[in-house]
GROMACS .gro file of C-alpha atoms in nm:
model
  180
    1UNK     CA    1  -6.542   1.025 -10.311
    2UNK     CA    2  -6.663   0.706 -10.538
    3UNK     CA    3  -6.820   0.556 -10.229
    4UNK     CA    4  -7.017   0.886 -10.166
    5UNK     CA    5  -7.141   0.926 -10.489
    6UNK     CA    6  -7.172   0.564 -10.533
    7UNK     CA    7  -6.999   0.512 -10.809
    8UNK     CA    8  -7.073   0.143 -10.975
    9UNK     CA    9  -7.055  -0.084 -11.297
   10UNK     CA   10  -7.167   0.134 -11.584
   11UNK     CA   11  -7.148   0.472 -11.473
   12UNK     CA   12  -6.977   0.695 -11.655
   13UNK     CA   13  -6.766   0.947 -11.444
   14UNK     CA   14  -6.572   1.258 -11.535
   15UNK     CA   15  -6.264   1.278 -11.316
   16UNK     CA   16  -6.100   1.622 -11.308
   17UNK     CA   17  -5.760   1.694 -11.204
   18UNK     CA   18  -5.704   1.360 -11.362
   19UNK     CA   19  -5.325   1.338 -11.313
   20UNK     CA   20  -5.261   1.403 -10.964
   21UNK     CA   21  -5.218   1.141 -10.706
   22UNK     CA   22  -5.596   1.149 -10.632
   23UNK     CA   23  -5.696   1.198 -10.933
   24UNK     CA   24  -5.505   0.898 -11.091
   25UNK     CA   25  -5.621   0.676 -10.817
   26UNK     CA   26  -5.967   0.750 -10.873
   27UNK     CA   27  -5.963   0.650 -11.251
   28UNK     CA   28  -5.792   0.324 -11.101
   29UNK     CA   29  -6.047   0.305 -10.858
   30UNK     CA   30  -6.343   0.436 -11.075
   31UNK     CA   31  -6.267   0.154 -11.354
   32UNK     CA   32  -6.220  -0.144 -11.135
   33UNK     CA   33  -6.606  -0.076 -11.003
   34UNK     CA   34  -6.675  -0.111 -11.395
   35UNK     CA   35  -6.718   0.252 -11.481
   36UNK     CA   36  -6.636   0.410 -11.777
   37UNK     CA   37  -6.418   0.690 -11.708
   38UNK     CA   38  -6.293   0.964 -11.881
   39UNK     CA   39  -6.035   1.248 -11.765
   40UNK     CA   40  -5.956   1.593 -11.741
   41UNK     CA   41  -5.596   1.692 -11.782
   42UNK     CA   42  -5.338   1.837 -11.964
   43UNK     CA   43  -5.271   1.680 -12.335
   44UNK     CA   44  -4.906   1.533 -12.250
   45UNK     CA   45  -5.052   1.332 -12.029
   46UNK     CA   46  -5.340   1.178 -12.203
   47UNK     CA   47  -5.132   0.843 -12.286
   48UNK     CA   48  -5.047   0.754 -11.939
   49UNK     CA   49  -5.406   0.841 -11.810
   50UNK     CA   50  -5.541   0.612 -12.069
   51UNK     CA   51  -5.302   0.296 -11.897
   52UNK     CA   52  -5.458   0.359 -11.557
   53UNK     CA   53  -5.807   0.325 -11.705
   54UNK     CA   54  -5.972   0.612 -11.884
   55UNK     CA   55  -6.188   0.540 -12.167
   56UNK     CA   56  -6.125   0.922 -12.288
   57UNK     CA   57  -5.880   1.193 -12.186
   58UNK     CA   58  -5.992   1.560 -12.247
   59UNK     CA   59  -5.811   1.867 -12.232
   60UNK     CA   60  -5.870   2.113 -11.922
   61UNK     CA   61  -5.985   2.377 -12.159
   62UNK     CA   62  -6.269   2.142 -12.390
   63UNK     CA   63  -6.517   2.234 -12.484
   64UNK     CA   64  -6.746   1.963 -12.288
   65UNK     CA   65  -7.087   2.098 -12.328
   66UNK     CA   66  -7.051   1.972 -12.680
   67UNK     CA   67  -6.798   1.632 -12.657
   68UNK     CA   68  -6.881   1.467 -12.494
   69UNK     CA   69  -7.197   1.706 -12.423
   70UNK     CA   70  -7.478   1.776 -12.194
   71UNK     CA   71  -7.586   1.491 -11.985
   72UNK     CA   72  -7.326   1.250 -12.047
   73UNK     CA   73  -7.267   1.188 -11.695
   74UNK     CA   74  -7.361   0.971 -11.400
   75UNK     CA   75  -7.065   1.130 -11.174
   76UNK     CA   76  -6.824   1.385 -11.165
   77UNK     CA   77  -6.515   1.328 -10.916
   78UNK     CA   78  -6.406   1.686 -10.888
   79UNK     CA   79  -6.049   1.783 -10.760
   80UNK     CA   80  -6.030   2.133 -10.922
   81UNK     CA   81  -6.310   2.379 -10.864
   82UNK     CA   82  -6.273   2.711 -11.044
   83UNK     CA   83  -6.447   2.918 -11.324
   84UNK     CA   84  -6.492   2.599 -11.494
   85UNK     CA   85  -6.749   2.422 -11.236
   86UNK     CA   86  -7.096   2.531 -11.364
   87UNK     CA   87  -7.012   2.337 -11.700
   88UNK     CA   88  -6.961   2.012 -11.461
   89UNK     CA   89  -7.327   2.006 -11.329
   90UNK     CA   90  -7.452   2.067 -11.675
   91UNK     CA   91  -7.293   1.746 -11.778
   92UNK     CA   92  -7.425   1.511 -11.551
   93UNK     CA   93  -7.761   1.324 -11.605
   94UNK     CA   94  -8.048   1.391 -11.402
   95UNK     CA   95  -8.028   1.243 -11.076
   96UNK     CA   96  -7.605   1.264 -11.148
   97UNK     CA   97  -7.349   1.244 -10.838
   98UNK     CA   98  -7.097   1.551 -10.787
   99UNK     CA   99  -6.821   1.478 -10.525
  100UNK     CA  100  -6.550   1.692 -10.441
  101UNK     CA  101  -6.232   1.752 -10.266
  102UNK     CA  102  -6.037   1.999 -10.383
  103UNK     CA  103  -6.016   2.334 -10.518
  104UNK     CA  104  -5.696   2.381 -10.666
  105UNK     CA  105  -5.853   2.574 -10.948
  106UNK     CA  106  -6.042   2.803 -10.724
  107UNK     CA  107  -6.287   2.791 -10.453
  108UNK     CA  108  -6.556   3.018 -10.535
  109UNK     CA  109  -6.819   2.901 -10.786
  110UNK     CA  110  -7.115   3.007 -10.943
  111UNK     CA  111  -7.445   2.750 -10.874
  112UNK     CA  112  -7.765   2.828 -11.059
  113UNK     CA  113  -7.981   2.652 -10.837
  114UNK     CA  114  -8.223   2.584 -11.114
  115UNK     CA  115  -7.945   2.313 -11.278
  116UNK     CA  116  -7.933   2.192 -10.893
  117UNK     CA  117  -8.335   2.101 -10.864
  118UNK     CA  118  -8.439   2.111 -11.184
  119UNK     CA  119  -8.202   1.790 -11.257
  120UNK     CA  120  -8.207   1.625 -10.915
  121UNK     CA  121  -7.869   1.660 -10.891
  122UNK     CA  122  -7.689   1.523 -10.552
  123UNK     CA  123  -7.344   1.733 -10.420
  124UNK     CA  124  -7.101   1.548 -10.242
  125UNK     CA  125  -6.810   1.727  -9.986
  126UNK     CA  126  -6.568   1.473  -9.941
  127UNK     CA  127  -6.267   1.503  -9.687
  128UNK     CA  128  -6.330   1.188  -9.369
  129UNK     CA  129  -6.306   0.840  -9.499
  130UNK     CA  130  -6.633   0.629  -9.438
  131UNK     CA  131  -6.593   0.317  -9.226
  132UNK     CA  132  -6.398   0.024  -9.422
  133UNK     CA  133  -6.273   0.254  -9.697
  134UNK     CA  134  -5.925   0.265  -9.640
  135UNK     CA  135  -5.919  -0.105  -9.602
  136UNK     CA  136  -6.073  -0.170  -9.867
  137UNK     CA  137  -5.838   0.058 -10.094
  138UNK     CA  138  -5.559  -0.114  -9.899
  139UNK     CA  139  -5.733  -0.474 -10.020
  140UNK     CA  140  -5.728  -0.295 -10.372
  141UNK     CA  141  -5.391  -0.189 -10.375
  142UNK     CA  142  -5.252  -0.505 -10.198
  143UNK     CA  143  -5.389  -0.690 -10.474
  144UNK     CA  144  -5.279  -0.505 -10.771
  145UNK     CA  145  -5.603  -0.401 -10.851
  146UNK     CA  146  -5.486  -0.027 -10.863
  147UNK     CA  147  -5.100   0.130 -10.802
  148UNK     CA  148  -5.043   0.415 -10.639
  149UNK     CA  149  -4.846   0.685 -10.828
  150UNK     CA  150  -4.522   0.839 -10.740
  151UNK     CA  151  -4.373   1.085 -10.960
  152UNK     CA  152  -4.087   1.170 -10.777
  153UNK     CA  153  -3.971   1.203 -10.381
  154UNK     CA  154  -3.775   1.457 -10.166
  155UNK     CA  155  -3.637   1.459  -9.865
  156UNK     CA  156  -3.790   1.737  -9.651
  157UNK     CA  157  -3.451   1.930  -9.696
  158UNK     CA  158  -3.553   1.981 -10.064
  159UNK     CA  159  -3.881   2.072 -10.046
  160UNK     CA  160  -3.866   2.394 -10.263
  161UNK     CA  161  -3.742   2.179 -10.572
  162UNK     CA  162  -4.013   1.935 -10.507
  163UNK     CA  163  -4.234   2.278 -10.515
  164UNK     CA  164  -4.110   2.389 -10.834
  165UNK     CA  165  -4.183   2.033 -10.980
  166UNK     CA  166  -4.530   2.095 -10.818
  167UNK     CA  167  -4.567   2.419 -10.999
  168UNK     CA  168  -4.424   2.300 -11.292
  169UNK     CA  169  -4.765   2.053 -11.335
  170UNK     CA  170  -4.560   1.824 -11.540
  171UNK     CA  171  -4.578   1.514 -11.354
  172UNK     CA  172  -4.799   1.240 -11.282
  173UNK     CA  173  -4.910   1.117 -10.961
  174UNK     CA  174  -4.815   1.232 -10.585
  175UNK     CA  175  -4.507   1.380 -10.521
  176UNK     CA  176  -4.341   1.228 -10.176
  177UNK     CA  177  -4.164   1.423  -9.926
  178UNK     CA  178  -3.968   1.177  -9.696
  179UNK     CA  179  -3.934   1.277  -9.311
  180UNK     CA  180  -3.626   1.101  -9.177
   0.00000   0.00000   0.00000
């Protein structure tokens, strides 16, 4: 998703679904280009979102079209979707980078293609890795540049309490189920 919407030193990205295993490793990833980022998430976890790199944490239900406001964004790494996506175009800059992958919030959305044109706006579908992307996240993590998050792991056999934990939206990071 950064590489898509080339994301570089001094953007400033919005990362939604900011706690999740994605979304925590694009913060990681987003501030070790030299972005500023800032997150969306739930308040309990604004502390440990800040750690991993986000300049400013912001609940799921701000207000954003006035803090941080209208055009305040180069990028917007999208992992949610939902009611709440037309407010995500109207923060971005003209000439701003949407990417997404994932629509845990919901996957129909309402475009007004006038915010689309009128800003220059570029939309992003991410889902197959470009060439030398994983190795390079692999050089990344290798290096301690960024650390993958774990919040807890199953064994298959208990894969309806790691579902509840799921469902519970409590954690931070991936949760692991291990085949054996």
């Amino acid at each position: 998703m950064l590489t898509r919407a080339a994301v570089g030193r001094g953007d400033r990205v919005l990362v939604t679904g900011a706690s999740g295993g994605v979304g925590s490793a694009a913060i990681q990833l987003a501030a070790a280009r030299g972005a500023l980022v800032d997150a969306l998430t739930s308040p309990a976890k604004f502390a440990h979102l800040a750690k991993l790199g986000a300049q400013r944490t912001f609940a799921r239900d701000a207000d954003l079209l006035n803090d941080p406001g209208r055009h305040s964004y180069d990028v917007v790494i999208d992992l949610v979707g939902g009611p709440g996506w037309p407010v995500l175009l109207k923060v971005l800059k003209r000439n701003g980078r949407y990417a997404v992958s994932g629509a845990i919030g919901g996957h129909g959305v309402e475009l007004d293609l006038r915010t689309l044109y009128l800003k220059d706006l570029s939309l992003f579908g991410c889902t197959v890795l470009g060439e030398g992307v994983f190795a390079g996240l692999v050089e990344r993590i290798e290096s301690g540049q960024i650390r993958p998050l774990v919040a807890e792991t199953f064994p298959l056999e208990r894969i309806a309490q790691a579902q509840d934990l799921f469902q519970q939206k409590g954690h931070v990071g991936k949760i692991v189920l291990e085949v054996c």
